[in-house]
mmCIF file of C-alpha atoms in Angstrom:
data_model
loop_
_atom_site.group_PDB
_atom_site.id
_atom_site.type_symbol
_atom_site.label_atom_id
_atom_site.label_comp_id
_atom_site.label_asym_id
_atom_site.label_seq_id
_atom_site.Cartn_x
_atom_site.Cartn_y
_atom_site.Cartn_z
ATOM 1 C CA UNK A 1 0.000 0.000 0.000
ATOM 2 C CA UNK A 2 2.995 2.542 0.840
ATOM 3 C CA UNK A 3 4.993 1.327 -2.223
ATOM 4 C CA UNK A 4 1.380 1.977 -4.218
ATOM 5 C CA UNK A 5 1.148 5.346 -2.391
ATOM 6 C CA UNK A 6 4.474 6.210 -3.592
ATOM 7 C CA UNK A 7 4.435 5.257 -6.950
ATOM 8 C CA UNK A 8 1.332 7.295 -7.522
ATOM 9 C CA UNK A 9 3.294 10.012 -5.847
ATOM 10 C CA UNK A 10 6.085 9.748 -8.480
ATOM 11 C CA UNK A 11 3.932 9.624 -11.665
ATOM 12 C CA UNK A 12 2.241 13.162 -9.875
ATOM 13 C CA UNK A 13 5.601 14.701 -9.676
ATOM 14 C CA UNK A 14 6.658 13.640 -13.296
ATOM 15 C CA UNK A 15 3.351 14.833 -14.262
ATOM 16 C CA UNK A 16 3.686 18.340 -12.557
ATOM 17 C CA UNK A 17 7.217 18.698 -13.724
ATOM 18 C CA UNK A 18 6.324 17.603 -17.623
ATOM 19 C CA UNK A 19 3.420 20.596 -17.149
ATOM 20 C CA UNK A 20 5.994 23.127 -15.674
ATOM 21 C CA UNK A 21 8.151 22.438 -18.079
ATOM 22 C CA UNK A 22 5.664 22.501 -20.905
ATOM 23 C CA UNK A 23 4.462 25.840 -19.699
ATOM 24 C CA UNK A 24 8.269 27.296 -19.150
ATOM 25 C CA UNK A 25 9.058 26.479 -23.395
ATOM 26 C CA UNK A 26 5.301 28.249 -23.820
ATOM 27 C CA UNK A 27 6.357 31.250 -22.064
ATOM 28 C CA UNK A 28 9.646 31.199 -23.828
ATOM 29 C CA UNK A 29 8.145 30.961 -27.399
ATOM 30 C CA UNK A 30 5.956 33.728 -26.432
ATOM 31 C CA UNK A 31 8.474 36.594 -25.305
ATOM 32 C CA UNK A 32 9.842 39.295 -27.229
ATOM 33 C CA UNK A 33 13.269 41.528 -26.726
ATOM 34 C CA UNK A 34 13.024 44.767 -28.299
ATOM 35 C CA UNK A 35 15.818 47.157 -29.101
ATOM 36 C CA UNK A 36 13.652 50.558 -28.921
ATOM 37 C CA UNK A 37 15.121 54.309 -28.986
ATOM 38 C CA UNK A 38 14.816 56.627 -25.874
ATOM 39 C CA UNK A 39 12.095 58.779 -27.144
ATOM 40 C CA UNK A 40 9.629 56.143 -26.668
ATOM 41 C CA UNK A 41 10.293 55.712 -22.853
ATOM 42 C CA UNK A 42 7.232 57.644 -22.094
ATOM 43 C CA UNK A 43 5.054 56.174 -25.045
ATOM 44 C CA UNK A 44 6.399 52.358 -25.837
ATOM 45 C CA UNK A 45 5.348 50.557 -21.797
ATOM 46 C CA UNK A 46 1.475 51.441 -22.679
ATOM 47 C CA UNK A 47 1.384 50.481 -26.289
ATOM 48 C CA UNK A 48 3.831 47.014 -25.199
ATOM 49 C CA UNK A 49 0.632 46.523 -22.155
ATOM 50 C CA UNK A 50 -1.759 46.666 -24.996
ATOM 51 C CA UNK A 51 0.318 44.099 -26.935
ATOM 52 C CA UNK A 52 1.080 41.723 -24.177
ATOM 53 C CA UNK A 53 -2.393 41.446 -23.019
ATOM 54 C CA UNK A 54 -3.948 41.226 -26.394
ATOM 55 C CA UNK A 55 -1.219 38.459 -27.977
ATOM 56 C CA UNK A 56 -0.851 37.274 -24.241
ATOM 57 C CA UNK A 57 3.271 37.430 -24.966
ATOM 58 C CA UNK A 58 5.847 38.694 -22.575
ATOM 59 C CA UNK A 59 7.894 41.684 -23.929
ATOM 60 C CA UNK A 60 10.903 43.073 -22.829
ATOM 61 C CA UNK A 61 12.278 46.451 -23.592
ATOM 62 C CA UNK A 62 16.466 48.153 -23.417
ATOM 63 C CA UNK A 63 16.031 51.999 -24.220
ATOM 64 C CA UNK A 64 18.980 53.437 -25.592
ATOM 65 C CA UNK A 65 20.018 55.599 -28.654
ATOM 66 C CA UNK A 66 19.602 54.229 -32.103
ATOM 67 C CA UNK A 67 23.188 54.173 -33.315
ATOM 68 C CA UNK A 68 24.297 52.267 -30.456
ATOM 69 C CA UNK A 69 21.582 49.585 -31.082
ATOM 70 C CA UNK A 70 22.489 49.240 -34.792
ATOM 71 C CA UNK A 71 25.818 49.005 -34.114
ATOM 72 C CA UNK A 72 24.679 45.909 -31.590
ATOM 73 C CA UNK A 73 22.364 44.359 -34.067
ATOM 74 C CA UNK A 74 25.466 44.397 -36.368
ATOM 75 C CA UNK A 75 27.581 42.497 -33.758
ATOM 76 C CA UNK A 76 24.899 40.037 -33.200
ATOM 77 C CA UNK A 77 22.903 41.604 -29.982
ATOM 78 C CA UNK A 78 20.142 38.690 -29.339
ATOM 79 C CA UNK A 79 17.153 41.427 -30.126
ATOM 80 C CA UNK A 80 13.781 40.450 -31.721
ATOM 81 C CA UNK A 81 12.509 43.969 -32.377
ATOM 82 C CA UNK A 82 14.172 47.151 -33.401
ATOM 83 C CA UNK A 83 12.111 50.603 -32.821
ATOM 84 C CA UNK A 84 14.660 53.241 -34.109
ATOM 85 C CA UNK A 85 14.700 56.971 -34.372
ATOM 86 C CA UNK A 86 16.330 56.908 -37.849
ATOM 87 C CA UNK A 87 14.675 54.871 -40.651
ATOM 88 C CA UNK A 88 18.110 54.629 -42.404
ATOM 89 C CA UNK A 89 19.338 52.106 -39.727
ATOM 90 C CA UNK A 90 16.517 49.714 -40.006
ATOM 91 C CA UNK A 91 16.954 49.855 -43.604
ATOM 92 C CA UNK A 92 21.058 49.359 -43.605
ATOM 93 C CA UNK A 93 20.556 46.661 -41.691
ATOM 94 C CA UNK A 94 18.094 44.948 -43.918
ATOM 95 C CA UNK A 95 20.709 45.479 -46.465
ATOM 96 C CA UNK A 96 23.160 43.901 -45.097
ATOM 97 C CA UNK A 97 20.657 40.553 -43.998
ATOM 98 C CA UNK A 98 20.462 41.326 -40.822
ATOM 99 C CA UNK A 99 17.071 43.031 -40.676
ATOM 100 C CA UNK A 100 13.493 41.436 -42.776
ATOM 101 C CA UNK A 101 13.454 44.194 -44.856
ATOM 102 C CA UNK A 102 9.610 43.262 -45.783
ATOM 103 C CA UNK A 103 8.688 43.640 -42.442
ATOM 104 C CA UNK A 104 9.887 47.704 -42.065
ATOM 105 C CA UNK A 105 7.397 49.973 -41.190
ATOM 106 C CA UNK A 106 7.726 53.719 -40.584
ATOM 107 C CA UNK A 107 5.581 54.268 -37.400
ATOM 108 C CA UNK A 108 5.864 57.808 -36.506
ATOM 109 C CA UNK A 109 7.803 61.176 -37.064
ATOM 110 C CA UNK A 110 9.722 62.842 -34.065
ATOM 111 C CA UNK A 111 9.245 66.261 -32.831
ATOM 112 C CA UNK A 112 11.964 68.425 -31.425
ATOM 113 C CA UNK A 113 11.719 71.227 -28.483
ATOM 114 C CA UNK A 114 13.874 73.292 -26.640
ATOM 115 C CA UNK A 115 13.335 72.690 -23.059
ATOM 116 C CA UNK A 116 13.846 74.067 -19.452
ATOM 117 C CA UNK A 117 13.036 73.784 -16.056
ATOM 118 C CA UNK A 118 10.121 76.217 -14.962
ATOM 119 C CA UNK A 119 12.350 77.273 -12.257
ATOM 120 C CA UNK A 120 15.417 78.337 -14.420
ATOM 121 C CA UNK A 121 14.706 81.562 -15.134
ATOM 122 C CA UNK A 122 14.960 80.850 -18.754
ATOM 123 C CA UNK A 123 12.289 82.298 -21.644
ATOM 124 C CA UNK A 124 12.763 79.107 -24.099
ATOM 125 C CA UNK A 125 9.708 81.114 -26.368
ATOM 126 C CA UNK A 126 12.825 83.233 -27.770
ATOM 127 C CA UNK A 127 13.531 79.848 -29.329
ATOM 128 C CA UNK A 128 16.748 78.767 -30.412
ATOM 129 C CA UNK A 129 18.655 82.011 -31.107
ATOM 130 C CA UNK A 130 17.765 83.044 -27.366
ATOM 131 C CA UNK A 131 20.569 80.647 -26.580
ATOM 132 C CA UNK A 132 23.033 83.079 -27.279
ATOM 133 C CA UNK A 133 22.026 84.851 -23.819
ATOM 134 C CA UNK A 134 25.156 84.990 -21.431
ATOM 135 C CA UNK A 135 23.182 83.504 -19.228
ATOM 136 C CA UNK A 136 22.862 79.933 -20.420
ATOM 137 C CA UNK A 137 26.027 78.645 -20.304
ATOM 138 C CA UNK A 138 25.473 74.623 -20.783
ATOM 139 C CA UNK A 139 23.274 73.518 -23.751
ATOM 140 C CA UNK A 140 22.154 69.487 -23.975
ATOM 141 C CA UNK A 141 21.907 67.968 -27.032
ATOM 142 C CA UNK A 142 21.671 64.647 -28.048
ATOM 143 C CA UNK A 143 25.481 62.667 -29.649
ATOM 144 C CA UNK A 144 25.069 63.919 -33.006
ATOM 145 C CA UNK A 145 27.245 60.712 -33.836
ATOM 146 C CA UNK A 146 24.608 57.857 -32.577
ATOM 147 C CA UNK A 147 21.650 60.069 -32.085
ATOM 148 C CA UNK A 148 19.219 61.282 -34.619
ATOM 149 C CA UNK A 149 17.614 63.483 -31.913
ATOM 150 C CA UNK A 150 21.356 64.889 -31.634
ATOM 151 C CA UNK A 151 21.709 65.057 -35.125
ATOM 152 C CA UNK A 152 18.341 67.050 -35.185
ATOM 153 C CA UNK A 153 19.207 69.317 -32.845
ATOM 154 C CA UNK A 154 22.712 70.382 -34.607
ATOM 155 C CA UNK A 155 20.999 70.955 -38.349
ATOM 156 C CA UNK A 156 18.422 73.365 -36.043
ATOM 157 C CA UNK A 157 21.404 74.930 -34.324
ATOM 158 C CA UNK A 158 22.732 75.548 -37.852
ATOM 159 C CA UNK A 159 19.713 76.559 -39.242
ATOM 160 C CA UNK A 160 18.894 79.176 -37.039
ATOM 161 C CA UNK A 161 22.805 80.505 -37.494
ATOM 162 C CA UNK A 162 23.495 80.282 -33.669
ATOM 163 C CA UNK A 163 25.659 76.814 -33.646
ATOM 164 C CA UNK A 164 28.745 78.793 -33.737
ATOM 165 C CA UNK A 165 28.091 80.743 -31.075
ATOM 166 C CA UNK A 166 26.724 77.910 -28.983
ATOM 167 C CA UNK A 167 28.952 74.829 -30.069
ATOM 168 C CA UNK A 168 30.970 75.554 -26.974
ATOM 169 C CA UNK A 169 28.495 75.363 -24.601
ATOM 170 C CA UNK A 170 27.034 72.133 -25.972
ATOM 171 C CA UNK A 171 27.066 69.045 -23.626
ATOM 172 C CA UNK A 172 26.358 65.740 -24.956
ATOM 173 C CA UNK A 173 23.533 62.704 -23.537
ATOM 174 C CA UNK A 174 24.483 59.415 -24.744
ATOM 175 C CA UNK A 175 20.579 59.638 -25.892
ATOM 176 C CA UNK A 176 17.853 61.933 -25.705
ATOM 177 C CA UNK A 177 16.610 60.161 -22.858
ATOM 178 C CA UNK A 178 20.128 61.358 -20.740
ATOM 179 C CA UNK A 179 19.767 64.460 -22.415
ATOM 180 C CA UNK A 180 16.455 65.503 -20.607
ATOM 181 C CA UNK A 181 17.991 64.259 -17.676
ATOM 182 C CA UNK A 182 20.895 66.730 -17.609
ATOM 183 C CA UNK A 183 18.690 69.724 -18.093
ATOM 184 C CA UNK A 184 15.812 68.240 -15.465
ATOM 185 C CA UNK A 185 18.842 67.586 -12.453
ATOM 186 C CA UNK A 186 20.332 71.298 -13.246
ATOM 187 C CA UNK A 187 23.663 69.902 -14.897
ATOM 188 C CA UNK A 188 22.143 71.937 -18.107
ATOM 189 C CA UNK A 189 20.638 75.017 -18.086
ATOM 190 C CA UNK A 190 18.066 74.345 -21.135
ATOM 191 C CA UNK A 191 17.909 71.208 -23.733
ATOM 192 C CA UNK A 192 16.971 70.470 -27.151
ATOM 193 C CA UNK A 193 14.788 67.151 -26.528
ATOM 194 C CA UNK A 194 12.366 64.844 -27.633
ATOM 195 C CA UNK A 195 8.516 66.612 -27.840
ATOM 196 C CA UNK A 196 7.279 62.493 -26.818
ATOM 197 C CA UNK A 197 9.542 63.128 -23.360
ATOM 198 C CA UNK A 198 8.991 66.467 -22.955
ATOM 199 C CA UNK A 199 4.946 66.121 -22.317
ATOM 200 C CA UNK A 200 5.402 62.624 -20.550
ATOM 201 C CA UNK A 201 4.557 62.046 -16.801
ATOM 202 C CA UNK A 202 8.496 62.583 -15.899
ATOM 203 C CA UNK A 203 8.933 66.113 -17.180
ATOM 204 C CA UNK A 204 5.359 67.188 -17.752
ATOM 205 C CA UNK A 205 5.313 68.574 -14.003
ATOM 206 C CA UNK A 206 9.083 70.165 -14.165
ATOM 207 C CA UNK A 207 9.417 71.756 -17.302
ATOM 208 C CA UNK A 208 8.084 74.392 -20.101
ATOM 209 C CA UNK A 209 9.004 74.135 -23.993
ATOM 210 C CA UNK A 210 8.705 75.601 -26.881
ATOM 211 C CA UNK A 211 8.482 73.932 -30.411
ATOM 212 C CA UNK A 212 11.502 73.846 -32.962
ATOM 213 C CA UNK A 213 9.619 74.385 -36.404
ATOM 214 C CA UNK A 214 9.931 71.088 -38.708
ATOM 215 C CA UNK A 215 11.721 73.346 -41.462
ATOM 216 C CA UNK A 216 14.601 73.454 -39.063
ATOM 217 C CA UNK A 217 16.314 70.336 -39.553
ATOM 218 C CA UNK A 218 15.500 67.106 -41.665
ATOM 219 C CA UNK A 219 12.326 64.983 -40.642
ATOM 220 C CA UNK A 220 12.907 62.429 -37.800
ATOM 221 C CA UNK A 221 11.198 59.513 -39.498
ATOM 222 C CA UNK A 222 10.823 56.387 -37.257
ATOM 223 C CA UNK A 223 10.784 52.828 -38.385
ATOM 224 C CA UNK A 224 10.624 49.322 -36.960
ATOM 225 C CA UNK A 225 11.982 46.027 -38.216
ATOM 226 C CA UNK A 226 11.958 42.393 -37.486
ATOM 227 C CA UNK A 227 15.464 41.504 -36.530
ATOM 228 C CA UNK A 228 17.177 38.084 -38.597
ATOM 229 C CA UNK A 229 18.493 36.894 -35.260
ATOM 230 C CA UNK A 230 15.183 36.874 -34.162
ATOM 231 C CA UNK A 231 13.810 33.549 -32.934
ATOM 232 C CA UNK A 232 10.323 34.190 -32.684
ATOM 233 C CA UNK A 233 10.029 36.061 -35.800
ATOM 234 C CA UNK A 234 5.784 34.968 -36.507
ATOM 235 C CA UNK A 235 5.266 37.254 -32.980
ATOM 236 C CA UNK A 236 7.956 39.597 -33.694
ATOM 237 C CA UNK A 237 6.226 40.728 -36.770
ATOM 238 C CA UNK A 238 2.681 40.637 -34.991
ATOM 239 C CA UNK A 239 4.333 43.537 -32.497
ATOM 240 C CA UNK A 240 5.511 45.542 -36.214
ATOM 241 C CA UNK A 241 2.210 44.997 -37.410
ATOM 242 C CA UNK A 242 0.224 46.549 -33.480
ATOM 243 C CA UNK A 243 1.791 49.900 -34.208
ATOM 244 C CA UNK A 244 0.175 50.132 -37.230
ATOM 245 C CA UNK A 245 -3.213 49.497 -35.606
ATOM 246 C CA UNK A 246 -5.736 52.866 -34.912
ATOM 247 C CA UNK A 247 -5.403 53.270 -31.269
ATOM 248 C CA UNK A 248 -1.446 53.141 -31.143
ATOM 249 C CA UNK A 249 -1.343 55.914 -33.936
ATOM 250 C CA UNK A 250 -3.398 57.967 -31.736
ATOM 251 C CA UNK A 251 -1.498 57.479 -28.488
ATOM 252 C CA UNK A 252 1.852 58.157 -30.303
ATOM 253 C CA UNK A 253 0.474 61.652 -31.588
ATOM 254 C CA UNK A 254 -1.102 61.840 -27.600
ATOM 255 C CA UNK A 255 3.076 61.819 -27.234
ATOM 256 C CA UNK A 256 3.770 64.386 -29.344
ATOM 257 C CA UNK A 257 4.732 61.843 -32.712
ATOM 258 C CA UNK A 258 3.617 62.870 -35.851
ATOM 259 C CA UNK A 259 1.593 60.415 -37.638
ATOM 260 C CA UNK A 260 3.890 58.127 -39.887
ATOM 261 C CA UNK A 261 4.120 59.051 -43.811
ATOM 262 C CA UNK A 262 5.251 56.842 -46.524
ATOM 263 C CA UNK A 263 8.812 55.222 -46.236
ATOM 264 C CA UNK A 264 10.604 57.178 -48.957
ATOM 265 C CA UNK A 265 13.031 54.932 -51.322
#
């Protein structure tokens, strides 16, 4: 009777385990890693809770600019997705194989502002060529070398004719999420940032803006692609395919994104 007993206990255990481990591979077919670029930190967690809940898929995000993730993707970083803040990456890298070029899909168009703490003392409605006051002595932009934000920001300094007088005075976020950061903890007096960060929940309370025109510096167009490395690449491509879908257009422009226009070849 105990040897019965036991031997029931066994085949209960092997049972449970077989289950656990059944469920475990589920999960792990069902998750995502996604590569995305700092100016969706306030936008991308309620559009990826949509996602997971609807596709019932775990998804896990790294923020970070989008020259450092290409240059990851290129060296084999284990990423499914890749949200980037320059179209021209996802398309080199579906060039060069590394990228489903069929799956690329412009999903918004970035904004641009020139920010500041309300307590600064700073008028940023003088726009850009009020940065030539005496007064602001420490400017954050974007790298212009991994960051389209940064690059952004340096064909507006140009544009306006003040990047001369300013260049010295620029100090550099690794992205454009570190960027708002300097200018938020004081370390820069005002900031030329992503509109999407600027009226999230982080610096909506802190800070005041003012709009950089679009006819300042080259659009900011937005694509995502389904990495080659990718190992779920069926789900990856359902994710593409959600930010094409009604309600994620409209929170993006909630964000401050412009809606997405046709890839240009």
């Amino acid at each position: 009777m105990v040897e019965t007993a036991r031997s029931i206990s066994l085949v209960l255990l092997g049972l449970s385990l077989l289950s656990w481990t059944a469920a475990a591979q589920s999960r792990a077919e069902r998750t995502l890693r996604v590569a995305a670029a700092s100016d969706l930190q306030a936008a991308l967690p309620e559009i990826v809770k949509g996602f997971e809940r609807e596709s019932r898929a775990t998804v896990t995000v790294s923020f970070g600019s989008s020259g450092n993730f290409f240059a990851q993707v290129q060296n084999g970083a284990p990423f499914d997705v890749f949200l980037s803040a320059d179209v021209d990456y996802p398309r080199q890298l579906a060039a060069s194989g590394r990228a489903d070029g069929a799956s690329l899909y412009q999903y918004a168009t970035g904004r641009i502002v020139l920010w500041t703490r309300k307590d600064s003392g700073i008028d940023v409605t003088k726009g850009l060529r009020g940065l030539t006051d005496a007064r602001i002595t420490r400017i954050a932009i974007a790298n212009p070398k991994h960051a389209p934000y940064g690059r952004a920001a340096e064909a507006a300094l140009r544009y306006e004719k003040v990047y001369d007088a300013v260049r010295g005075r620029l100090v550099l976020g690794e992205n454009i999420s570190q960027t708002a950061q300097l200018v938020d903890s004081g370390n820069a007096n005002v900031g030329i940032i992503a509109l999407s960060l600027a009226v999230g929940p982080a610096l909506r309370a802190t800070g005041t803006y003012t709009e950089i025109p679009l006819t300042a510096h080259p659009p900011i167009e937005q694509a995502a692609v389904v990495l080659s490395a990718s190992k779920n690449k069926a789900l990856a491509r359902e994710m593409v395919q959600y930010l094409g879908r009604p309600e994620v257009r409209q929170l993006l422009q909630r964000f401050g994104f412009m809606p997405p226009q046709p890839v240009s070849r």
